[in-house]
Amino acid sequence: MKCRHCQTELHDTFIDLGFSPPSNAYLRQEDLTRPETYYPLRVMVCRSCWLVQTQDYAHYDQLFESDYAYFSSTSTTWLKHAADYVDMIVARLKLDQGSKVVEIAANDGYLLQYVQQRGIPCLGIEPTTSTADAARAKGIPIVEAFFGVKLAQEIAARDGKADLIAANNVLAHVPDINDFLGGMAVLLADEGTITIEFPHVLNLIEQSQFDTIYHEHFSYLALGSVDRMMRTLGLRVYDVDQLSTHGGSLRIYACHQHAGHQPTQALERVRQQELQFGLETIATYQGFQARAEAIKLDLLQFLLEQKRLGKKVMAYGAAAKGNTLLNYSGVHADLLPLVADAAASKQGKYMPGSHVPIVSPAALLEAKPEYVLILPWNLKAEVETQLAAIRQWGGRFVIAVPRLQVW
Ligand SMILES: [Zn+2]
């Protein structure tokens, strides 16, 4: 396999998680009697540009065939994050009624609603019909398509270029990352700013977050690798924020290579942090497999012990992280009888691979579990508040990553 960005032949495995179905392939009752498609889930690192990336295989487009969609507005934490971002960026870039804002992967309008409330013209790009419809219902104009150079040329010709292009948690999900970043260069105004948020691969390694790896997540990014890719396309990063979202993310600020934005001290500080951590040293990527295996063994031991003791362990959060953890650990409904999720679209379905049934949070509380395993550990505080009622019968919370904790 060749690197998605620089075409160098890849030889170095970062982690091999075996085989699993796509993490968004939730099953209906009638699907349980049919065979499921499993794909290899292996992550490689490029020694030339240091892009960390999933192994390529045929038919990755099939991963997106699912009728299921994630609605960003279901997370109150994420809505607040979006509102705070809009406050900050509008002030910093002095955006007003004469500006143009484009968000790529606008989802259900969770972010652009705050831009629109200020009377700033905006456009969302969102390929999933159900979330695009939800954004339109908020009055936000949406182009329903995947983003790349061709779409960027069409939008720029029709609406003009953008003063701000925002892209949160989408760059890692793009199979053709050069076409995506190239499209941003086409659509960006001369002195415009691009902000991109993505989980920082440094945190993934440091915090053993192997459960953030799944098929639809093609790249695992760093300031160094993103800046290097951007420079081949006429862009550069000029500032960076370190965020606590998704277990540690970066928000990078980028512009055209010859624009006036000055590089900040934060940019140099994070760059040095990445180099000192060893993101451009192959040894840093070796040994990660053993840490993932240790987490798997601790989780299995905990579940088996509680099973023997007759205690009920149930999970919360039927999302991608949970699917990776359960499939890699080989956990099924015999050890984990149900998983609750607030999204009504998932309730009544089954987790891919593990076949754990998905229920409402109310149904989980009715079952009175002794332990609730929080699968999306990044939403730990939010889930703990939501399910505080388990304390009435002495229930406790559990997370498996970065190490097993019970409280
Ligand atoms: Zn490369």
Short mmCIF file of C-alpha atoms and ligand atoms in Angstrom, two decimals:
data_model
loop_
_atom_site.label_atom_id
_atom_site.label_comp_id
_atom_site.label_asym_id
_atom_site.label_seq_id
_atom_site.Cartn_x
_atom_site.Cartn_y
_atom_site.Cartn_z
CA MET A 1 0.00 0.00 0.00
CA LYS A 2 1.13 3.54 -0.78
CA CYS A 3 0.76 6.62 1.45
CA ARG A 4 -2.51 8.54 0.88
CA HIS A 5 -0.58 11.78 0.75
CA CYS A 6 2.94 11.29 -0.64
CA GLN A 7 2.65 7.87 -2.38
CA THR A 8 5.63 6.39 -0.50
CA GLU A 9 5.32 2.60 -0.05
CA LEU A 10 4.22 1.85 3.54
CA HIS A 11 5.93 -0.90 5.58
CA ASP A 12 5.43 0.10 9.22
CA THR A 13 2.38 -1.18 11.13
CA PHE A 14 1.26 1.04 14.02
CA ILE A 15 -1.53 -1.27 15.20
CA ASP A 16 -3.42 -4.27 13.84
CA LEU A 17 -6.93 -4.58 15.33
CA GLY A 18 -7.82 -7.69 13.36
CA PHE A 19 -11.08 -7.75 11.39
CA SER A 20 -14.33 -5.95 12.14
CA PRO A 21 -17.46 -4.70 10.39
CA PRO A 22 -17.72 -0.95 9.59
CA SER A 23 -18.46 0.82 12.88
CA ASN A 24 -21.62 2.52 11.55
CA ALA A 25 -23.16 -0.72 10.20
CA TYR A 26 -25.81 -1.02 12.93
CA LEU A 27 -28.01 -4.08 12.47
CA ARG A 28 -31.76 -4.51 12.51
CA GLN A 29 -33.35 -7.61 14.01
CA GLU A 30 -33.73 -9.22 10.57
CA ASP A 31 -30.02 -8.64 9.79
CA LEU A 32 -28.95 -10.87 12.68
CA THR A 33 -29.58 -14.02 10.65
CA ARG A 34 -27.52 -12.77 7.69
CA PRO A 35 -23.73 -12.82 7.24
CA GLU A 36 -21.87 -9.65 8.16
CA THR A 37 -19.01 -8.17 6.14
CA TYR A 38 -15.73 -7.84 8.05
CA TYR A 39 -12.78 -5.75 6.86
CA PRO A 40 -9.19 -5.68 8.11
CA LEU A 41 -8.52 -2.81 10.53
CA ARG A 42 -4.82 -2.04 10.39
CA VAL A 43 -3.08 1.33 10.77
CA MET A 44 0.23 2.14 9.08
CA VAL A 45 2.63 5.07 9.43
CA CYS A 46 4.50 6.75 6.56
CA ARG A 47 8.21 7.27 7.29
CA SER A 48 8.36 9.96 4.63
CA CYS A 49 5.53 12.40 5.63
CA TRP A 50 4.55 10.80 9.00
CA LEU A 51 0.88 10.53 8.08
CA VAL A 52 -0.69 7.79 10.22
CA GLN A 53 -3.38 6.05 8.13
CA THR A 54 -5.61 2.99 7.84
CA GLN A 55 -4.68 0.26 5.43
CA ASP A 56 -6.45 0.63 2.08
CA TYR A 57 -8.70 -2.06 0.75
CA ALA A 58 -11.28 -2.35 -1.99
CA HIS A 59 -14.81 -0.97 -1.70
CA TYR A 60 -14.29 1.53 1.10
CA ASP A 61 -17.24 3.44 -0.40
CA GLN A 62 -19.47 0.65 0.93
CA LEU A 63 -18.71 1.90 4.44
CA PHE A 64 -20.99 4.86 3.84
CA GLU A 65 -24.00 2.94 2.58
CA SER A 66 -25.59 2.76 6.01
CA ASP A 67 -28.91 4.62 6.51
CA TYR A 68 -27.76 5.65 9.97
CA ALA A 69 -26.58 9.21 10.60
CA TYR A 70 -25.08 10.96 13.61
CA PHE A 71 -26.83 14.20 14.60
CA SER A 72 -24.25 16.51 16.24
CA SER A 73 -26.96 18.43 18.10
CA THR A 74 -27.71 15.40 20.32
CA SER A 75 -24.58 16.23 22.39
CA THR A 76 -25.02 19.28 24.63
CA THR A 77 -21.24 19.38 25.25
CA TRP A 78 -20.62 19.60 21.51
CA LEU A 79 -23.25 22.33 21.00
CA LYS A 80 -21.56 24.49 23.64
CA HIS A 81 -18.21 23.86 21.99
CA ALA A 82 -19.65 25.10 18.67
CA ALA A 83 -21.24 28.21 20.23
CA ASP A 84 -17.96 29.14 21.98
CA TYR A 85 -16.02 28.64 18.74
CA VAL A 86 -18.35 30.96 16.80
CA ASP A 87 -18.05 33.68 19.52
CA MET A 88 -14.26 33.45 19.35
CA ILE A 89 -13.78 33.25 15.57
CA VAL A 90 -16.28 36.02 14.70
CA ALA A 91 -14.42 38.40 17.04
CA ARG A 92 -10.94 37.29 15.98
CA LEU A 93 -11.55 37.51 12.21
CA LYS A 94 -13.96 40.48 12.54
CA LEU A 95 -16.62 38.66 10.53
CA ASP A 96 -19.79 40.60 9.70
CA GLN A 97 -22.74 40.75 7.28
CA GLY A 98 -20.29 41.24 4.40
CA SER A 99 -18.31 38.05 5.17
CA LYS A 100 -18.78 34.50 3.88
CA VAL A 101 -18.52 31.41 6.08
CA VAL A 102 -18.46 27.85 4.77
CA GLU A 103 -18.56 24.80 6.98
CA ILE A 104 -17.60 21.42 5.54
CA ALA A 105 -19.46 18.53 7.20
CA ALA A 106 -22.08 20.97 8.52
CA ASN A 107 -24.10 18.03 9.85
CA ASP A 108 -27.47 19.20 11.24
CA GLY A 109 -26.43 22.88 11.45
CA TYR A 110 -25.18 22.50 15.06
CA LEU A 111 -22.49 25.18 14.38
CA LEU A 112 -23.74 27.32 11.48
CA GLN A 113 -26.92 28.14 13.42
CA TYR A 114 -24.78 30.43 15.61
CA VAL A 115 -23.20 32.06 12.53
CA GLN A 116 -26.60 32.64 10.99
CA GLN A 117 -28.00 34.14 14.23
CA ARG A 118 -25.43 36.93 13.80
CA GLY A 119 -26.63 37.68 10.27
CA ILE A 120 -23.37 36.43 8.70
CA PRO A 121 -23.94 34.71 5.32
CA CYS A 122 -23.07 31.03 5.52
CA LEU A 123 -23.17 27.81 3.53
CA GLY A 124 -22.95 24.26 4.78
CA ILE A 125 -21.61 21.26 2.87
CA GLU A 126 -23.03 17.96 4.03
CA PRO A 127 -23.34 14.70 2.06
CA THR A 128 -25.81 12.92 4.37
CA THR A 129 -29.45 13.68 3.44
CA SER A 130 -31.03 13.27 6.88
CA THR A 131 -28.62 15.65 8.64
CA ALA A 132 -28.65 18.07 5.66
CA ASP A 133 -32.48 18.22 5.93
CA ALA A 134 -32.21 18.99 9.66
CA ALA A 135 -29.84 21.88 8.87
CA ARG A 136 -32.19 23.21 6.16
CA ALA A 137 -35.03 23.12 8.69
CA LYS A 138 -32.96 25.63 10.71
CA GLY A 139 -32.86 27.85 7.59
CA ILE A 140 -29.21 27.09 6.73
CA PRO A 141 -28.38 26.69 3.01
CA ILE A 142 -26.76 23.30 2.37
CA VAL A 143 -24.96 21.79 -0.62
CA GLU A 144 -25.52 18.06 -0.35
CA ALA A 145 -22.23 16.60 -1.61
CA PHE A 146 -18.75 15.38 -0.69
CA PHE A 147 -16.14 18.16 -0.66
CA GLY A 148 -13.15 18.31 -3.00
CA VAL A 149 -11.50 20.46 -5.69
CA LYS A 150 -14.37 20.11 -8.17
CA LEU A 151 -17.10 21.16 -5.72
CA ALA A 152 -14.91 24.00 -4.41
CA GLN A 153 -14.54 25.38 -7.97
CA GLU A 154 -18.32 25.27 -8.48
CA ILE A 155 -19.07 27.04 -5.17
CA ALA A 156 -16.33 29.66 -5.68
CA ALA A 157 -17.65 30.44 -9.20
CA ARG A 158 -21.25 30.75 -7.99
CA ASP A 159 -20.96 32.35 -4.51
CA GLY A 160 -17.42 33.75 -4.37
CA LYS A 161 -14.62 32.71 -2.03
CA ALA A 162 -14.92 32.20 1.73
CA ASP A 163 -13.43 34.36 4.51
CA LEU A 164 -13.72 31.43 6.88
CA ILE A 165 -13.81 27.73 6.08
CA ALA A 166 -14.45 25.55 9.12
CA ALA A 167 -14.07 21.78 9.14
CA ASN A 168 -14.51 19.95 12.44
CA ASN A 169 -13.78 16.25 12.79
CA VAL A 170 -14.00 15.56 9.07
CA LEU A 171 -10.41 15.71 7.72
CA ALA A 172 -9.58 12.36 9.31
CA HIS A 173 -12.62 10.81 7.59
CA VAL A 174 -11.64 11.81 4.06
CA PRO A 175 -10.22 9.04 1.83
CA ASP A 176 -8.62 11.48 -0.67
CA ILE A 177 -7.02 13.95 1.71
CA ASN A 178 -5.07 15.79 -1.04
CA ASP A 179 -8.28 16.52 -2.98
CA PHE A 180 -10.02 17.73 0.19
CA LEU A 181 -7.21 20.12 1.23
CA GLY A 182 -6.80 21.19 -2.41
CA GLY A 183 -10.50 22.12 -2.47
CA MET A 184 -9.99 24.30 0.61
CA ALA A 185 -7.18 26.16 -1.18
CA VAL A 186 -9.51 26.79 -4.16
CA LEU A 187 -12.42 28.08 -2.03
CA LEU A 188 -10.43 30.26 0.40
CA ALA A 189 -10.30 34.08 -0.07
CA ASP A 190 -6.81 35.64 -0.38
CA GLU A 191 -6.62 36.66 3.32
CA GLY A 192 -9.16 34.09 4.53
CA THR A 193 -8.71 31.57 7.33
CA ILE A 194 -9.32 27.84 7.47
CA THR A 195 -9.89 26.23 10.87
CA ILE A 196 -9.75 22.47 11.15
CA GLU A 197 -10.30 20.46 14.32
CA PHE A 198 -9.09 16.89 14.57
CA PRO A 199 -8.15 14.46 17.35
CA HIS A 200 -4.39 14.77 17.96
CA VAL A 201 -2.52 11.54 17.20
CA LEU A 202 -0.10 12.47 20.00
CA ASN A 203 -2.94 12.00 22.52
CA LEU A 204 -4.05 8.80 20.81
CA ILE A 205 -0.57 7.33 21.40
CA GLU A 206 0.02 8.83 24.84
CA GLN A 207 -3.44 7.87 26.20
CA SER A 208 -3.66 4.45 24.45
CA GLN A 209 -6.83 5.59 22.63
CA PHE A 210 -6.80 2.70 20.15
CA ASP A 211 -10.63 2.67 20.26
CA THR A 212 -10.68 5.90 18.22
CA ILE A 213 -9.43 3.78 15.31
CA TYR A 214 -12.10 2.59 12.90
CA HIS A 215 -12.49 2.06 9.15
CA GLU A 216 -14.23 5.35 8.39
CA HIS A 217 -11.39 7.18 10.13
CA PHE A 218 -8.72 7.08 7.43
CA SER A 219 -6.03 9.39 8.91
CA TYR A 220 -4.68 10.11 12.41
CA LEU A 221 -3.37 13.63 12.31
CA ALA A 222 -0.80 15.95 13.84
CA LEU A 223 0.19 19.57 13.33
CA GLY A 224 3.37 18.45 11.57
CA SER A 225 1.67 16.10 9.09
CA VAL A 226 -1.20 18.51 8.30
CA ASP A 227 1.14 21.48 7.78
CA ARG A 228 3.36 19.36 5.53
CA MET A 229 0.38 18.29 3.39
CA MET A 230 -0.97 21.85 3.22
CA ARG A 231 2.35 23.26 2.02
CA THR A 232 2.26 21.01 -1.05
CA LEU A 233 -1.11 22.65 -1.89
CA GLY A 234 -0.18 26.32 -1.39
CA LEU A 235 -1.44 26.61 2.19
CA ARG A 236 0.27 26.85 5.60
CA VAL A 237 -0.72 26.64 9.27
CA TYR A 238 -0.26 29.91 11.24
CA ASP A 239 -1.77 29.15 14.67
CA VAL A 240 -3.00 26.23 16.75
CA ASP A 241 -5.18 25.70 19.84
CA GLN A 242 -5.01 22.60 22.02
CA LEU A 243 -8.55 21.45 22.92
CA SER A 244 -9.86 18.86 25.34
CA THR A 245 -12.53 17.54 22.89
CA HIS A 246 -12.36 13.90 21.75
CA GLY A 247 -9.63 13.07 24.25
CA GLY A 248 -7.34 15.85 23.06
CA SER A 249 -7.74 17.67 19.74
CA LEU A 250 -5.96 20.37 17.80
CA ARG A 251 -7.66 23.30 16.11
CA ILE A 252 -5.33 24.58 13.43
CA TYR A 253 -5.64 27.97 11.71
CA ALA A 254 -4.39 27.99 8.13
CA CYS A 255 -4.12 30.47 5.26
CA HIS A 256 -2.66 30.81 1.77
CA GLN A 257 1.14 30.55 1.82
CA HIS A 258 1.56 34.23 0.86
CA ALA A 259 -1.21 35.68 3.07
CA GLY A 260 -0.40 38.16 5.86
CA HIS A 261 -1.16 35.97 8.91
CA GLN A 262 1.93 35.75 11.16
CA PRO A 263 2.96 32.40 12.72
CA THR A 264 2.24 32.40 16.48
CA GLN A 265 4.25 31.21 19.47
CA ALA A 266 1.65 28.48 20.06
CA LEU A 267 2.46 27.09 16.60
CA GLU A 268 6.15 26.73 17.46
CA ARG A 269 5.37 25.33 20.93
CA VAL A 270 3.09 22.53 19.64
CA ARG A 271 5.52 21.76 16.81
CA GLN A 272 8.34 21.30 19.35
CA GLN A 273 6.06 19.23 21.60
CA GLU A 274 5.34 16.85 18.70
CA LEU A 275 9.02 16.48 17.83
CA GLN A 276 10.04 15.92 21.47
CA PHE A 277 7.28 13.34 21.89
CA GLY A 278 8.73 11.56 18.85
CA LEU A 279 5.96 11.85 16.26
CA GLU A 280 8.64 11.82 13.57
CA THR A 281 10.57 8.89 15.05
CA ILE A 282 9.53 5.33 14.13
CA ALA A 283 10.18 3.91 17.65
CA THR A 284 7.25 5.97 18.99
CA TYR A 285 4.82 3.89 16.91
CA GLN A 286 6.23 0.53 17.96
CA GLY A 287 4.89 -1.07 21.14
CA PHE A 288 1.42 0.47 20.82
CA GLN A 289 -0.07 -2.95 20.02
CA ALA A 290 1.02 -4.33 23.40
CA ARG A 291 -0.72 -1.47 25.24
CA ALA A 292 -3.99 -2.11 23.39
CA GLU A 293 -3.75 -5.81 24.29
CA ALA A 294 -3.31 -4.97 27.98
CA ILE A 295 -6.52 -2.87 27.94
CA LYS A 296 -8.40 -5.70 26.22
CA LEU A 297 -7.29 -8.24 28.85
CA ASP A 298 -8.23 -5.95 31.77
CA LEU A 299 -11.70 -5.33 30.33
CA LEU A 300 -12.33 -9.04 29.69
CA GLN A 301 -11.16 -9.94 33.18
CA PHE A 302 -13.51 -7.36 34.72
CA LEU A 303 -16.52 -8.52 32.66
CA LEU A 304 -15.84 -12.21 33.44
CA GLU A 305 -15.47 -11.53 37.16
CA GLN A 306 -18.76 -9.62 37.34
CA LYS A 307 -20.49 -12.34 35.32
CA ARG A 308 -19.32 -14.98 37.82
CA LEU A 309 -20.49 -12.78 40.72
CA GLY A 310 -23.93 -12.40 39.11
CA LYS A 311 -23.55 -8.61 38.71
CA LYS A 312 -24.99 -6.78 35.68
CA VAL A 313 -22.62 -4.69 33.57
CA MET A 314 -24.32 -2.60 30.88
CA ALA A 315 -22.85 -0.04 28.52
CA TYR A 316 -23.60 3.51 27.51
CA GLY A 317 -22.87 5.03 24.07
CA ALA A 318 -23.47 2.98 20.92
CA ALA A 319 -20.80 4.82 18.94
CA ALA A 320 -17.69 3.99 16.93
CA LYS A 321 -15.35 3.87 19.95
CA GLY A 322 -17.52 1.20 21.56
CA ASN A 323 -17.63 -0.86 18.40
CA THR A 324 -13.84 -0.89 18.06
CA LEU A 325 -13.34 -1.78 21.74
CA LEU A 326 -16.00 -4.53 21.80
CA ASN A 327 -14.99 -6.11 18.49
CA TYR A 328 -11.26 -6.03 19.24
CA SER A 329 -11.91 -7.48 22.73
CA GLY A 330 -14.36 -10.10 21.43
CA VAL A 331 -17.16 -9.00 23.79
CA HIS A 332 -20.71 -10.08 22.95
CA ALA A 333 -24.16 -9.78 24.56
CA ASP A 334 -23.44 -12.67 26.97
CA LEU A 335 -20.99 -10.46 28.87
CA LEU A 336 -22.58 -7.09 28.08
CA PRO A 337 -26.36 -7.56 27.67
CA LEU A 338 -27.23 -4.08 26.41
CA VAL A 339 -25.95 -0.65 25.47
CA ALA A 340 -28.00 2.53 25.93
CA ASP A 341 -27.85 5.49 23.57
CA ALA A 342 -29.73 8.80 23.53
CA ALA A 343 -30.08 8.74 19.72
CA ALA A 344 -33.56 7.39 18.91
CA SER A 345 -32.30 6.37 15.42
CA LYS A 346 -30.08 3.66 17.00
CA GLN A 347 -32.50 2.31 19.61
CA GLY A 348 -33.93 -1.09 18.69
CA LYS A 349 -30.85 -1.90 16.56
CA TYR A 350 -27.75 -3.96 17.35
CA MET A 351 -24.07 -3.09 17.53
CA PRO A 352 -22.16 -4.37 14.46
CA GLY A 353 -20.07 -7.47 15.17
CA SER A 354 -20.84 -7.78 18.89
CA HIS A 355 -24.65 -7.79 18.32
CA VAL A 356 -25.24 -6.05 21.67
CA PRO A 357 -28.82 -4.64 21.58
CA ILE A 358 -29.21 -0.85 21.75
CA VAL A 359 -31.86 0.60 24.07
CA SER A 360 -32.90 4.00 25.44
CA PRO A 361 -31.19 5.42 28.58
CA ALA A 362 -34.54 4.96 30.40
CA ALA A 363 -34.49 1.22 29.61
CA LEU A 364 -30.95 0.94 30.99
CA LEU A 365 -32.04 2.59 34.25
CA GLU A 366 -35.03 0.23 34.51
CA ALA A 367 -32.64 -2.75 34.30
CA LYS A 368 -30.75 -1.41 37.38
CA PRO A 369 -27.22 -2.45 36.40
CA GLU A 370 -24.52 -2.64 39.10
CA TYR A 371 -22.02 -1.17 36.60
CA VAL A 372 -22.33 1.17 33.60
CA LEU A 373 -19.39 0.92 31.19
CA ILE A 374 -19.09 4.34 29.50
CA LEU A 375 -17.82 3.59 25.98
CA PRO A 376 -17.34 7.23 24.79
CA TRP A 377 -14.90 8.12 27.60
CA ASN A 378 -14.61 11.67 26.17
CA LEU A 379 -18.26 12.27 27.29
CA LYS A 380 -17.66 10.74 30.74
CA ALA A 381 -18.83 13.77 32.77
CA GLU A 382 -21.95 14.26 30.62
CA VAL A 383 -22.95 10.58 30.90
CA GLU A 384 -22.27 10.49 34.64
CA THR A 385 -24.68 13.41 35.14
CA GLN A 386 -27.31 11.91 32.85
CA LEU A 387 -27.23 8.52 34.60
CA ALA A 388 -26.69 9.79 38.15
CA ALA A 389 -29.77 7.75 39.20
CA ILE A 390 -27.67 4.52 39.26
CA ARG A 391 -26.17 5.75 42.56
CA GLN A 392 -29.60 5.11 44.18
CA TRP A 393 -28.90 1.36 44.09
CA GLY A 394 -25.14 1.65 44.56
CA GLY A 395 -24.37 1.50 40.84
CA ARG A 396 -20.89 2.46 39.67
CA PHE A 397 -19.34 3.78 36.45
CA VAL A 398 -16.51 2.10 34.52
CA ILE A 399 -14.22 3.15 31.67
CA ALA A 400 -11.73 0.86 29.89
CA VAL A 401 -9.45 3.41 28.17
CA PRO A 402 -6.71 4.55 28.88
CA ARG A 403 -6.91 1.95 31.67
CA LEU A 404 -9.73 0.22 33.54
CA GLN A 405 -11.24 2.56 36.16
CA VAL A 406 -14.27 1.95 38.38
CA TRP A 407 -15.83 4.73 40.49
ZN ZN B 1 3.51 9.81 3.20
#
